[in-house]
Amino acid sequence: MLNIVLFGPPGAGKGTQSSKLVDKYNLIHLSTGDIFRYNIKNETDLGVLARFYIDKGNLVPDKVTIDMLQAEVKKNPNAKGFIFDGFPRTIPQAEALDVLMTELGTKVDLMLSLDAPEDELVERLLLRGKDSGRADDSNEEVIRNRIGVYNDQTAVAASYYDNQNKYFPINGVGSIDDIFEQLCSVIDKFN
Ligand code: ADP
């Protein structure tokens, strides 16, 4: 199996690159943000709960997020591997992912981290908000809060993988294809 954590602040390009990576490497894409939005749209209990946090740009509590992610992974017993997009966002989530992977007889192979300057992130998200209808992309204050949450609560998760020599930062500014090539060249060393 090949299990990749795609990391980075909101607007860094994780979703865009994930869809290219799943095609190339035949992986299952698990985006916790997408799963939450699906639940919000369908007005499930999980969606109602998650919306309370997401609309403000805060993190959904770890227990809720971890339980959901575990269930999604277990729905794919024949997967060749996973791209985790937007998960883990905290150290407890990273630890829970390790436990889950060990249970399944596998592991996280690497964390690929995309980054871009804050003003560029805000600009990209406001642009995305115009088409996507995502409430959390339409309000600059919510966007800046999400970036703040990333810096304060999420960025530390990188050190968790760095300590295991699994952390690979990649510049998220450039053409989509150039960034994709850089991601692939790291992945291909593991394949
Ligand atoms: P972005 O990376 O652009 O912020 P996502 O779609 O990954 O967008 O996430 C949207 C929102 O969903 C986050 O702001 C957060 O509220 C919630 N969320 C997604 N993943 C997680 C997670 N792993 N832990 C807690 N909350 C999460």
Short mmCIF file of N, CA and C and ligand atoms in Angstrom, two decimals, residues 8-12 14-15 31-37 40 50-51 53-62 65-66 68-69 85-90 93 125 128 134 136-137 142 146-147 149-150 154, ligand 1:
data_model
loop_
_atom_site.label_atom_id
_atom_site.label_comp_id
_atom_site.label_asym_id
_atom_site.label_seq_id
_atom_site.Cartn_x
_atom_site.Cartn_y
_atom_site.Cartn_z
N GLY A 8 -1.05 21.05 4.45
CA GLY A 8 -0.84 22.45 4.09
C GLY A 8 -2.03 23.29 4.49
N PRO A 9 -1.86 24.60 4.51
CA PRO A 9 -2.94 25.49 4.93
C PRO A 9 -4.09 25.49 3.93
N PRO A 10 -5.25 26.02 4.34
CA PRO A 10 -6.36 26.17 3.41
C PRO A 10 -5.90 26.94 2.19
N GLY A 11 -6.25 26.46 1.02
CA GLY A 11 -5.91 27.16 -0.21
C GLY A 11 -4.56 26.82 -0.78
N ALA A 12 -3.84 25.88 -0.14
CA ALA A 12 -2.49 25.55 -0.63
C ALA A 12 -2.51 24.70 -1.90
N LYS A 14 -4.27 21.45 -1.98
CA LYS A 14 -4.36 20.02 -1.65
C LYS A 14 -5.42 19.31 -2.50
N GLY A 15 -6.57 19.93 -2.63
CA GLY A 15 -7.65 19.28 -3.39
C GLY A 15 -7.27 19.10 -4.85
N SER A 31 -10.95 13.13 1.76
CA SER A 31 -10.87 14.53 2.21
C SER A 31 -11.88 14.72 3.33
N THR A 32 -11.39 14.99 4.53
CA THR A 32 -12.32 15.15 5.65
C THR A 32 -13.26 16.34 5.40
N GLY A 33 -12.76 17.40 4.77
CA GLY A 33 -13.61 18.55 4.45
C GLY A 33 -14.75 18.14 3.51
N ASP A 34 -14.41 17.36 2.47
CA ASP A 34 -15.45 16.90 1.52
C ASP A 34 -16.48 16.03 2.23
N ILE A 35 -16.01 15.16 3.12
CA ILE A 35 -16.95 14.26 3.81
C ILE A 35 -17.87 15.07 4.73
N PHE A 36 -17.29 16.05 5.42
CA PHE A 36 -18.14 16.91 6.25
C PHE A 36 -19.16 17.64 5.38
N ARG A 37 -18.71 18.18 4.25
CA ARG A 37 -19.65 18.94 3.40
C ARG A 37 -20.76 18.05 2.85
N ILE A 40 -23.15 17.75 5.63
CA ILE A 40 -23.89 19.01 5.82
C ILE A 40 -25.02 19.10 4.79
N ALA A 50 -21.00 19.25 12.61
CA ALA A 50 -19.78 19.77 11.97
C ALA A 50 -19.97 21.21 11.51
N ARG A 51 -21.16 21.50 11.04
CA ARG A 51 -21.43 22.84 10.49
C ARG A 51 -21.19 23.95 11.51
N TYR A 53 -18.94 24.20 13.66
CA TYR A 53 -17.50 24.54 13.71
C TYR A 53 -17.02 25.10 12.36
N ILE A 54 -17.43 24.44 11.29
CA ILE A 54 -16.89 24.76 9.97
C ILE A 54 -17.27 26.18 9.53
N ASP A 55 -18.50 26.58 9.80
CA ASP A 55 -18.93 27.91 9.37
C ASP A 55 -18.12 29.02 10.02
N LYS A 56 -17.55 28.73 11.19
CA LYS A 56 -16.73 29.74 11.86
C LYS A 56 -15.26 29.60 11.48
N GLY A 57 -14.94 28.51 10.80
CA GLY A 57 -13.54 28.28 10.43
C GLY A 57 -12.75 27.60 11.53
N ASN A 58 -13.45 26.99 12.49
CA ASN A 58 -12.76 26.25 13.55
C ASN A 58 -12.68 24.76 13.22
N LEU A 59 -11.85 24.03 13.96
CA LEU A 59 -11.74 22.59 13.73
C LEU A 59 -12.92 21.87 14.36
N VAL A 60 -13.38 20.84 13.68
CA VAL A 60 -14.36 19.92 14.25
C VAL A 60 -13.61 19.12 15.33
N PRO A 61 -14.24 18.81 16.47
CA PRO A 61 -13.50 18.12 17.54
C PRO A 61 -12.86 16.81 17.05
N ASP A 62 -11.71 16.50 17.67
CA ASP A 62 -10.93 15.34 17.25
C ASP A 62 -11.74 14.04 17.24
N THR A 65 -14.03 13.73 14.31
CA THR A 65 -13.30 13.64 13.05
C THR A 65 -12.61 12.28 12.92
N ILE A 66 -12.02 11.82 13.99
CA ILE A 66 -11.29 10.55 13.96
C ILE A 66 -12.26 9.39 13.71
N MET A 68 -15.09 9.44 12.22
CA MET A 68 -15.56 9.50 10.84
C MET A 68 -14.51 8.98 9.87
N LEU A 69 -13.28 9.40 10.08
CA LEU A 69 -12.18 9.00 9.19
C LEU A 69 -11.97 7.48 9.26
N ASP A 85 -6.41 13.91 2.84
CA ASP A 85 -6.39 15.34 2.47
C ASP A 85 -7.17 16.09 3.55
N GLY A 86 -6.46 16.88 4.33
CA GLY A 86 -7.13 17.61 5.42
C GLY A 86 -7.16 16.82 6.71
N PHE A 87 -6.47 15.73 6.75
CA PHE A 87 -6.37 14.88 7.94
C PHE A 87 -5.00 14.22 7.93
N PRO A 88 -4.28 14.18 9.04
CA PRO A 88 -4.58 14.74 10.34
C PRO A 88 -4.33 16.24 10.42
N ARG A 89 -5.10 16.91 11.26
CA ARG A 89 -4.92 18.35 11.49
C ARG A 89 -4.48 18.63 12.92
N THR A 90 -4.31 17.62 13.73
CA THR A 90 -3.81 17.79 15.11
C THR A 90 -2.94 16.58 15.43
N GLN A 93 -4.96 13.45 16.14
CA GLN A 93 -5.43 12.84 14.89
C GLN A 93 -4.31 12.05 14.22
N LEU A 125 -8.69 31.54 -1.95
CA LEU A 125 -9.92 31.04 -1.31
C LEU A 125 -11.10 31.93 -1.64
N ARG A 128 -12.14 30.98 -5.05
CA ARG A 128 -12.85 29.68 -5.02
C ARG A 128 -14.26 29.87 -4.48
N ARG A 134 -19.04 27.68 -1.14
CA ARG A 134 -18.64 27.31 0.22
C ARG A 134 -18.71 28.53 1.13
N ASP A 136 -17.53 28.97 4.00
CA ASP A 136 -16.27 29.29 4.69
C ASP A 136 -15.23 29.90 3.75
N ASP A 137 -15.53 29.95 2.44
CA ASP A 137 -14.62 30.60 1.49
C ASP A 137 -15.11 31.98 1.06
N VAL A 142 -13.48 34.65 8.19
CA VAL A 142 -13.49 33.19 8.41
C VAL A 142 -12.23 32.57 7.79
N ARG A 146 -9.29 30.48 9.66
CA ARG A 146 -8.84 29.12 9.29
C ARG A 146 -7.32 29.08 9.17
N ILE A 147 -6.74 30.14 8.58
CA ILE A 147 -5.28 30.16 8.44
C ILE A 147 -4.63 30.26 9.82
N VAL A 149 -5.95 29.12 12.64
CA VAL A 149 -6.11 27.80 13.26
C VAL A 149 -5.04 26.85 12.71
N TYR A 150 -4.79 26.95 11.42
CA TYR A 150 -3.74 26.10 10.82
C TYR A 150 -2.40 26.39 11.48
N THR A 154 -2.56 23.24 13.72
CA THR A 154 -2.33 22.16 12.74
C THR A 154 -0.86 22.04 12.34
P1 ADP B 1 -9.51 23.88 3.72
O1 ADP B 1 -8.25 23.06 3.72
O2 ADP B 1 -9.67 24.73 2.50
O3 ADP B 1 -9.75 24.66 4.98
P2 ADP B 1 -11.18 21.52 4.07
O4 ADP B 1 -12.21 21.16 3.08
O5 ADP B 1 -10.02 20.60 4.23
O6 ADP B 1 -10.75 22.97 3.63
O7 ADP B 1 -11.83 21.71 5.52
C1 ADP B 1 -12.94 22.56 5.72
C2 ADP B 1 -13.27 22.61 7.21
O8 ADP B 1 -13.65 21.30 7.68
C3 ADP B 1 -12.13 23.03 8.14
O9 ADP B 1 -12.02 24.43 8.24
C4 ADP B 1 -12.58 22.38 9.47
O10 ADP B 1 -13.60 23.14 10.09
C5 ADP B 1 -13.21 21.08 9.02
N1 ADP B 1 -12.21 19.97 8.99
C6 ADP B 1 -11.74 19.34 7.90
N2 ADP B 1 -10.84 18.39 8.25
C7 ADP B 1 -10.73 18.44 9.59
C8 ADP B 1 -9.95 17.74 10.55
N3 ADP B 1 -9.08 16.79 10.19
N4 ADP B 1 -10.12 18.04 11.87
C9 ADP B 1 -11.00 18.98 12.26
N5 ADP B 1 -11.76 19.70 11.40
C10 ADP B 1 -11.64 19.44 10.08
#
